[in-house]
Coordinates of C-alpha atoms and ligand atoms in Angstrom, one line a residue:
M73 CA 76.9 80.0 113.3
A74 CA 79.2 81.4 110.3
K75 CA 79.8 84.8 111.4
T76 CA 79.3 87.6 109.6
L77 CA 82.2 89.8 108.3
K78 CA 81.9 93.0 110.2
E79 CA 81.2 90.5 113.2
T80 CA 84.9 89.1 112.5
L81 CA 86.5 91.5 112.2
A82 CA 84.8 92.7 115.1
G83 CA 87.2 90.0 116.6
M84 CA 90.3 90.7 114.6
I85 CA 90.9 94.4 115.8
P86 CA 91.7 94.2 119.1
K87 CA 94.7 91.7 118.0
L88 CA 95.1 93.6 115.0
R89 CA 95.7 97.3 117.8
E90 CA 97.5 96.0 120.3
E91 CA 100.0 94.0 116.9
R92 CA 100.8 97.9 115.9
K93 CA 101.1 98.7 119.5
T94 CA 104.0 96.9 120.1
L95 CA 105.4 97.3 117.1
I96 CA 105.5 101.5 117.6
K97 CA 106.3 100.3 121.3
E98 CA 108.7 97.9 120.9
H99 CA 110.8 99.3 117.3
G100 CA 108.9 102.7 116.7
A101 CA 113.1 104.6 115.8
D102 CA 113.6 101.6 113.8
K103 CA 114.9 102.0 110.5
I104 CA 113.0 100.4 107.4
S105 CA 114.0 102.4 104.4
E106 CA 116.5 104.5 103.1
V107 CA 115.2 107.7 100.2
S108 CA 117.9 108.6 97.9
V109 CA 117.3 112.1 95.1
A110 CA 115.8 110.5 92.9
Q111 CA 114.0 108.5 94.7
A112 CA 112.3 111.8 95.9
I113 CA 112.5 113.2 92.6
G114 CA 111.0 110.0 90.9
G115 CA 107.8 109.7 92.7
M116 CA 109.9 107.8 95.6
R117 CA 109.7 104.7 93.6
G118 CA 111.0 101.6 96.2
V119 CA 110.7 104.0 99.0
K120 CA 108.8 101.7 101.6
G121 CA 106.6 104.6 104.0
M122 CA 103.3 103.3 104.2
V123 CA 101.6 99.9 105.0
C124 CA 98.9 97.7 103.4
D125 CA 98.3 93.9 104.4
T126 CA 95.8 93.2 102.4
S127 CA 98.3 92.6 99.4
V128 CA 102.5 92.9 98.8
V129 CA 103.7 92.1 94.7
E130 CA 107.2 90.6 95.3
P131 CA 108.8 91.9 91.9
D132 CA 110.2 88.6 90.5
Q133 CA 106.1 86.7 91.4
G134 CA 103.8 89.3 91.2
L135 CA 100.3 90.4 93.3
I136 CA 100.1 87.5 96.3
I137 CA 97.2 88.3 98.4
R138 CA 97.2 87.3 102.1
G139 CA 99.9 85.2 101.4
K140 CA 97.9 83.7 98.5
P141 CA 100.1 84.2 94.8
I142 CA 96.9 85.0 92.7
M143 CA 97.8 82.0 90.0
K144 CA 96.3 80.4 92.6
I145 CA 93.0 82.0 94.1
K146 CA 92.5 83.2 90.7
D147 CA 89.1 81.1 89.9
K148 CA 87.9 82.0 93.4
I149 CA 84.9 84.5 93.1
P150 CA 84.9 88.2 93.3
E151 CA 83.4 89.1 96.9
E152 CA 85.8 85.7 98.3
I153 CA 88.7 87.9 97.7
F154 CA 87.0 90.8 99.4
W155 CA 86.7 88.3 102.4
L156 CA 89.9 87.0 101.9
L157 CA 91.0 90.9 101.5
I158 CA 89.4 92.2 105.0
T159 CA 90.2 88.8 106.8
G160 CA 93.1 87.1 105.4
K161 CA 91.3 83.9 105.5
L162 CA 89.4 83.0 101.4
P163 CA 85.4 83.0 103.6
T164 CA 83.3 79.5 104.2
E165 CA 80.9 78.6 102.0
D166 CA 77.9 80.5 105.6
E167 CA 80.5 83.2 105.9
L168 CA 79.8 84.2 101.9
K169 CA 76.0 83.5 101.6
L170 CA 76.1 86.0 104.3
L171 CA 78.3 88.3 102.5
Q172 CA 76.4 88.3 99.6
K173 CA 72.8 88.8 101.2
E174 CA 74.5 91.4 102.7
L175 CA 75.1 92.7 99.4
N176 CA 71.8 92.5 97.9
A177 CA 70.3 94.1 101.1
F178 CA 72.4 97.2 100.2
G179 CA 72.6 96.8 96.3
E180 CA 69.5 99.1 95.6
V181 CA 71.5 102.7 93.6
P182 CA 69.4 106.0 94.4
A183 CA 67.4 107.6 91.8
Y184 CA 68.9 109.9 92.2
I185 CA 72.1 108.6 90.5
W186 CA 70.5 108.1 87.4
K187 CA 69.3 111.6 86.9
V188 CA 73.4 112.9 87.4
L189 CA 75.0 110.1 84.4
K190 CA 71.1 110.8 82.8
A191 CA 72.6 114.3 83.2
M192 CA 76.6 114.5 82.3
P193 CA 77.5 115.1 78.3
K194 CA 76.6 112.5 76.7
T195 CA 80.3 112.3 75.1
S196 CA 81.8 111.8 78.6
H197 CA 84.8 109.9 79.8
P198 CA 83.4 106.8 81.1
M199 CA 85.8 106.8 84.2
A200 CA 84.7 110.8 84.4
M201 CA 80.7 109.6 84.8
L202 CA 81.1 106.9 87.5
D203 CA 83.6 108.9 89.7
T204 CA 80.8 111.8 89.8
A205 CA 77.8 108.6 90.2
I206 CA 80.2 107.4 94.1
L207 CA 80.6 110.6 94.9
A208 CA 77.4 111.7 94.3
M209 CA 76.3 109.2 96.4
E210 CA 78.4 110.7 98.9
H211 CA 74.8 111.3 100.3
E212 CA 74.7 107.7 101.6
S213 CA 77.7 108.1 104.0
S214 CA 76.8 106.3 107.3
F215 CA 80.5 106.8 107.9
R216 CA 79.9 110.7 107.0
K217 CA 76.5 110.5 108.9
R218 CA 77.7 109.6 112.3
Y219 CA 80.9 111.2 112.5
T220 CA 79.1 114.6 112.6
E221 CA 77.2 113.0 114.8
G222 CA 80.0 112.5 117.3
M223 CA 82.1 109.0 116.6
K224 CA 85.1 108.1 119.2
K225 CA 88.1 107.0 117.3
E226 CA 87.9 103.1 117.9
D227 CA 84.1 103.3 116.5
Y228 CA 84.4 104.6 113.1
W229 CA 85.8 101.1 111.3
E230 CA 81.7 99.9 112.1
P231 CA 80.7 103.1 109.3
A232 CA 83.4 102.4 106.9
L233 CA 83.0 99.2 106.7
E234 CA 79.1 99.9 106.3
D235 CA 79.8 102.6 103.0
A236 CA 81.8 100.4 101.5
M237 CA 79.1 97.8 101.7
K238 CA 77.2 99.8 100.0
I239 CA 79.9 100.8 97.6
I240 CA 80.8 97.7 96.5
A241 CA 76.8 96.3 96.9
T242 CA 76.4 99.4 93.7
I243 CA 79.2 99.3 92.2
H244 CA 78.7 97.1 89.3
S245 CA 75.2 98.0 88.4
I246 CA 75.7 102.3 88.2
A247 CA 78.7 100.6 85.8
A248 CA 76.7 98.4 84.4
G249 CA 74.7 101.9 84.0
V250 CA 77.2 104.1 82.5
Y251 CA 77.4 101.3 80.4
R252 CA 73.4 101.8 78.9
I253 CA 73.4 105.1 78.7
R254 CA 77.3 106.5 77.5
Y255 CA 76.8 103.9 74.8
K256 CA 72.3 104.3 74.1
K257 CA 72.0 100.2 74.7
G258 CA 68.8 100.3 76.1
P259 CA 66.9 100.6 79.6
I260 CA 69.2 99.6 82.1
I261 CA 68.7 96.1 82.8
E262 CA 68.0 95.5 86.8
P263 CA 70.0 93.5 89.1
K264 CA 68.9 89.7 89.6
P265 CA 69.2 88.6 93.7
K266 CA 70.2 85.0 92.5
L267 CA 73.7 85.6 90.7
D268 CA 76.5 86.7 92.8
W269 CA 78.5 89.9 92.0
S270 CA 80.1 89.4 88.8
A271 CA 77.4 87.2 87.0
N272 CA 75.6 90.4 87.7
Y273 CA 77.1 92.2 86.4
T274 CA 77.2 90.5 83.3
H275 CA 74.3 90.0 83.1
M276 CA 73.3 93.9 84.0
L277 CA 75.8 95.6 80.9
G278 CA 73.5 93.4 78.3
L279 CA 76.8 91.6 76.5
P280 CA 75.8 88.1 74.6
P281 CA 76.8 85.8 76.9
K282 CA 78.1 83.5 74.7
K283 CA 77.2 79.6 75.7
G284 CA 77.8 81.3 79.7
E285 CA 82.0 81.7 78.4
T286 CA 81.1 86.0 78.7
A287 CA 80.1 85.5 82.9
K288 CA 83.4 82.9 83.1
M289 CA 85.8 85.9 81.1
M290 CA 84.1 88.5 83.3
R291 CA 84.6 87.0 86.7
L292 CA 87.9 86.2 85.7
Y293 CA 88.7 89.8 85.2
L294 CA 86.6 91.0 88.0
T295 CA 88.2 88.7 90.4
L296 CA 92.3 89.2 89.0
H297 CA 91.9 93.0 89.4
T298 CA 91.2 93.4 93.2
D299 CA 94.4 94.8 95.3
H300 CA 98.1 96.1 93.8
E301 CA 99.6 96.8 97.4
G302 CA 99.2 99.9 98.8
G303 CA 101.4 101.9 96.6
N304 CA 99.5 102.2 93.4
V305 CA 98.2 106.1 92.7
S306 CA 94.8 104.1 92.8
A307 CA 95.5 102.3 96.0
N308 CA 97.3 105.5 97.3
T309 CA 95.5 107.7 96.8
C310 CA 92.1 106.7 98.2
H311 CA 94.2 105.7 101.2
T312 CA 95.7 109.4 101.0
V313 CA 92.0 111.3 101.4
G314 CA 90.6 108.4 103.3
S315 CA 93.0 109.6 106.2
A316 CA 92.3 112.9 106.6
L317 CA 88.4 111.6 107.2
S318 CA 87.0 112.1 104.1
D319 CA 84.3 109.2 104.0
P320 CA 85.1 106.4 102.1
F321 CA 82.7 107.2 99.0
Y322 CA 84.8 110.7 98.0
A323 CA 87.8 108.5 99.0
V324 CA 87.1 106.0 96.7
S325 CA 86.1 108.3 93.3
A326 CA 89.4 109.8 94.2
G327 CA 91.1 107.1 94.0
L328 CA 89.3 106.4 90.9
N329 CA 89.9 109.1 89.8
G330 CA 94.0 107.9 89.7
L331 CA 93.5 104.9 88.1
A332 CA 91.5 106.9 84.8
G333 CA 95.1 108.6 84.3
P334 CA 97.0 106.5 80.6
L335 CA 100.1 105.6 82.6
H336 CA 97.9 103.8 85.4
G337 CA 94.6 101.7 85.3
L338 CA 93.6 103.2 81.5
A339 CA 96.4 101.8 79.7
N340 CA 93.8 98.6 79.5
Q341 CA 92.0 101.6 76.9
E342 CA 95.4 102.2 75.5
C343 CA 96.5 98.8 74.9
L344 CA 93.3 97.7 72.8
N345 CA 93.7 101.0 71.1
W346 CA 97.1 100.1 69.6
V347 CA 97.1 96.4 69.3
L348 CA 94.2 97.3 66.8
Q349 CA 96.3 100.1 65.4
T350 CA 98.8 97.7 64.0
M351 CA 95.2 95.8 62.2
E352 CA 94.3 98.8 60.9
K353 CA 98.3 100.0 59.4
F354 CA 99.2 96.8 57.8
G355 CA 95.0 95.3 57.1
G356 CA 95.1 92.5 59.4
A357 CA 96.7 90.7 61.6
P358 CA 100.1 92.2 61.7
S359 CA 103.6 89.5 60.6
E360 CA 105.9 89.2 64.2
Q361 CA 108.7 91.7 61.9
E362 CA 105.8 94.5 61.8
I363 CA 104.3 94.6 65.2
R364 CA 108.9 95.1 65.0
D365 CA 108.9 98.1 63.4
Y366 CA 105.5 99.8 64.9
A367 CA 106.6 99.4 68.6
W368 CA 110.7 101.4 67.2
E369 CA 107.7 103.9 65.7
T370 CA 105.1 104.7 68.7
L371 CA 108.9 104.5 70.9
N372 CA 111.2 106.9 68.4
S373 CA 107.9 109.3 68.4
G374 CA 108.0 109.3 72.7
K375 CA 105.0 107.4 73.5
V376 CA 105.0 104.5 75.4
I377 CA 104.1 101.1 74.1
P378 CA 101.3 100.7 76.7
G379 CA 100.8 97.2 78.7
Y380 CA 103.9 97.4 78.5
G381 CA 106.5 97.9 81.6
H382 CA 105.9 98.2 86.0
A383 CA 106.8 100.4 88.3
V384 CA 108.0 97.3 91.5
L385 CA 107.5 94.3 88.8
R386 CA 110.1 92.5 87.0
V387 CA 108.9 90.3 85.1
T388 CA 105.6 88.5 83.2
D389 CA 102.3 90.1 85.1
P390 CA 101.0 86.7 86.3
R391 CA 97.3 88.2 85.4
F392 CA 98.6 89.1 81.8
T393 CA 99.6 84.9 82.1
A394 CA 95.7 83.9 83.4
F395 CA 94.4 86.2 80.8
N396 CA 96.4 84.9 77.9
A397 CA 96.1 81.1 78.6
F398 CA 92.0 81.9 78.8
G399 CA 92.4 83.7 75.7
R400 CA 94.5 80.1 73.8
E401 CA 91.6 78.9 75.5
Y402 CA 89.1 79.7 74.1
M403 CA 89.8 82.3 71.7
K404 CA 93.6 80.5 69.8
K405 CA 92.3 81.6 66.1
D406 CA 90.7 84.9 67.0
P407 CA 92.9 87.3 64.9
V408 CA 92.8 90.9 67.4
F409 CA 94.2 87.5 70.4
Q410 CA 96.1 86.5 68.2
T411 CA 98.0 90.4 67.7
V412 CA 97.9 90.6 71.7
D413 CA 99.9 87.4 71.4
R414 CA 102.4 88.5 69.3
V415 CA 103.1 91.7 70.0
F416 CA 104.1 89.2 74.3
R417 CA 106.9 87.8 71.8
I418 CA 108.3 91.1 70.8
V419 CA 107.9 93.8 72.7
P420 CA 109.5 92.8 75.3
E421 CA 112.5 91.9 73.1
V422 CA 112.6 95.8 71.5
L423 CA 112.0 97.6 75.1
K424 CA 115.2 95.2 76.2
E425 CA 117.2 96.6 72.7
H426 CA 115.7 100.3 73.1
G427 CA 117.1 100.6 76.8
K428 CA 115.0 102.3 79.3
A429 CA 111.5 100.6 81.1
K430 CA 113.2 98.3 84.0
N431 CA 110.7 95.9 82.9
P432 CA 110.6 94.4 79.7
W433 CA 107.5 92.6 80.1
P434 CA 103.8 93.1 80.0
N435 CA 101.1 94.3 82.7
V436 CA 97.8 92.8 84.2
D437 CA 96.9 95.5 80.6
A438 CA 98.3 94.2 77.9
G439 CA 95.4 91.0 77.4
S440 CA 92.8 91.4 79.3
G441 CA 91.2 93.4 76.2
A442 CA 91.4 91.0 73.7
L443 CA 89.2 89.3 75.5
L444 CA 86.3 92.2 76.7
Y445 CA 86.5 93.3 72.8
Y446 CA 86.2 88.9 71.5
Y447 CA 82.6 89.2 73.4
G448 CA 81.5 91.7 72.6
L449 CA 81.9 94.7 75.0
K450 CA 84.2 96.8 72.1
E451 CA 84.2 100.0 73.6
F452 CA 87.5 100.4 74.6
E453 CA 86.9 103.7 76.6
Y454 CA 84.9 101.3 78.9
Y455 CA 87.5 99.3 79.6
T456 CA 88.6 101.2 83.1
V457 CA 84.7 101.1 84.4
L458 CA 85.5 97.3 84.4
F459 CA 89.1 97.9 86.4
S460 CA 87.4 100.2 88.4
V461 CA 84.8 98.4 89.8
S462 CA 87.3 95.8 90.8
R463 CA 89.4 97.9 91.9
S464 CA 87.1 99.6 94.2
L465 CA 87.2 96.0 96.5
G466 CA 91.4 96.5 97.3
M467 CA 91.3 100.2 98.4
L468 CA 87.9 99.5 100.7
S469 CA 89.6 96.6 101.8
Q470 CA 92.7 98.6 102.4
L471 CA 90.8 101.5 103.8
V472 CA 88.5 99.7 106.6
L473 CA 91.8 98.0 107.7
N474 CA 93.1 101.4 108.3
R475 CA 90.0 103.0 109.9
A476 CA 89.9 99.6 112.6
M477 CA 94.2 99.7 112.6
G478 CA 93.9 103.4 113.5
T479 CA 95.6 104.3 111.0
A480 CA 97.3 108.7 111.1
I481 CA 96.6 111.3 108.1
T482 CA 99.1 110.9 105.0
R483 CA 101.7 113.9 105.6
P484 CA 105.3 112.9 104.5
K485 CA 107.9 116.4 104.1
S486 CA 108.0 117.7 101.2
V487 CA 111.6 119.4 100.7
S488 CA 111.7 122.4 98.3
T489 CA 114.7 121.6 94.6
E490 CA 117.2 124.0 96.9
W491 CA 117.0 122.4 99.6
L492 CA 118.1 119.0 97.4
I493 CA 120.5 121.4 96.0
N494 CA 121.9 122.5 99.3
T495 CA 121.7 119.7 101.2
V496 CA 123.7 117.0 98.3
K497 CA 126.8 120.2 98.1
K498 CA 127.2 119.5 101.7
Ligands
CMX657 N1 107.3 101.9 77.1 C1 108.5 103.1 76.2 N2 108.9 103.7 77.2 C2 109.1 103.1 78.8 C3 107.6 101.9 79.1 C4 106.8 101.2 78.2 N3 106.5 100.7 78.6 N4 108.1 101.8 80.2 C5 108.2 102.0 81.2 N5 109.1 103.4 79.8 C6 110.6 104.5 80.0 C7 110.1 105.2 81.1 O1 108.6 106.1 80.5 C8 111.0 105.6 81.3 O2 112.0 106.2 80.8 P1 112.1 107.9 80.8 O3 113.4 108.2 81.8 O4 112.6 108.9 79.2 O5 110.7 108.6 81.8 C9 111.7 104.7 81.5 O6 111.6 104.0 80.9 C10 112.0 104.0 83.6 O7 111.2 104.1 83.6 P2 110.5 101.9 84.4 O8 111.1 102.8 85.1 O9 111.2 101.6 84.4 O10 108.8 102.4 84.3 P3 108.8 103.7 85.9 O11 108.0 103.0 87.2 O12 109.1 105.1 86.3 O13 107.1 103.4 85.4 C11 104.8 103.1 84.0 C12 105.8 103.1 85.4 C13 104.2 102.1 84.3 C14 104.3 104.3 84.5 C15 105.3 102.7 82.6 O14 106.6 101.4 82.4 C16 104.9 103.0 81.7 O15 103.8 104.2 81.3 N6 103.8 101.4 81.2 C17 103.1 101.7 80.5 C18 101.5 102.1 80.5 C19 101.2 100.9 80.6 O16 100.9 100.3 81.0 N7 101.0 101.1 82.9 C20 99.8 100.3 83.4 C21 99.9 100.1 84.3 C22 99.7 98.8 84.8 C23 98.6 100.0 86.2 O17 99.4 100.4 87.0 O18 97.2 98.9 85.6

């Protein structure tokens, strides 16, 4: 008989804990990284100082989830990826059904969440609305309740997983509600128990179905954005907050606040904005020369070109490639898509010539906006909310595994500039 996610994880935990204990005992003093002054000042780029088992990002390959390159699993549904992130294996059909059944059982959004969202200013950013709703839902935390009652460290993972399920089961409904409230799209749409997670999200947003293509695009979007190892701002923030044993609602809300930054997840809203600005300036899909001129204008005014560059990647992000392939299949004549495609041919050249960005290639945010726009989601301030719904799967998988393995509170040592100056003098 198929096991639930909780039973499967329970079976994995003794080995995971043993592995970690042995590593510390036998190799605790081995060095895995050195830190230069530039790294300490420059956002710790490249410093290996944390552990994340759900996925790795190879500079020359991109995202690999539990040993599987993202392009090989891009057609899986997000629930399958969630199971993979936590257990290291894709679920069987029965395991997937069990997971979906459990998620459905947790799927009701408390009524106070809608009141909180409706009470917010009419012009609130959709990310502020989503993050506030997740924080308000902290009231439902099993982790906090069990911790207050007195719980052994070995058991932390159980209520952490339960909270994770509560968040995943509702975040798409909340996110769809944010869309409908913020943009006055009419009443909240209830989920349909028969639909899977991403199909339900599409349904609750109330977008035109376009012969099922909208749901297909959303599934791809939600599968591609789930995780991107542990050091990015949102994952790292969620991890740090969770390491203080703040419950998963606090931790995920904090992580999403990081995703709302324009150098991170908000780049997708900025990116489509940039593309539409070129179209407005040049009265339609711009020529290659016009894109080149506009890219230089952006750089010369001291701004970044959104959707390009990456802290780890040194090739075109495979997730961009997947979106681009989808666009070519379903909307190759769309002027916004054509502009994104043309930008992809020109901007890397410009960034190379500019000579600053270590990676001139597009990241995940460069192309997704054109697809969303084509399928009727024109409010690009909302785009990071979609990213968030998907990324909650990665953040929560990492958090649950960390509670299962008893990961310590995060507390790196900071040094003062004076200390740096005195140390380099020596
Ligand atoms: N346009 C212009 N300049 C860029 C650039 C871009 N797209 N990407 C990097 N640079 C610049 C940096 O600002 C930096 O300049 P300074 O030396 O003046 O500070 C220099 O090139 C070196 O930066 P880097 O080492 O190549 O990149 P970082 O690791 O510091 O930053 C990132 C990575 C993503 C923040 C940066 O490439 C960027 O700002 N890109 C645009 C925003 C974006 O698309 N963010 C989304 C990333 C994906 C995600 O997290 O969702």
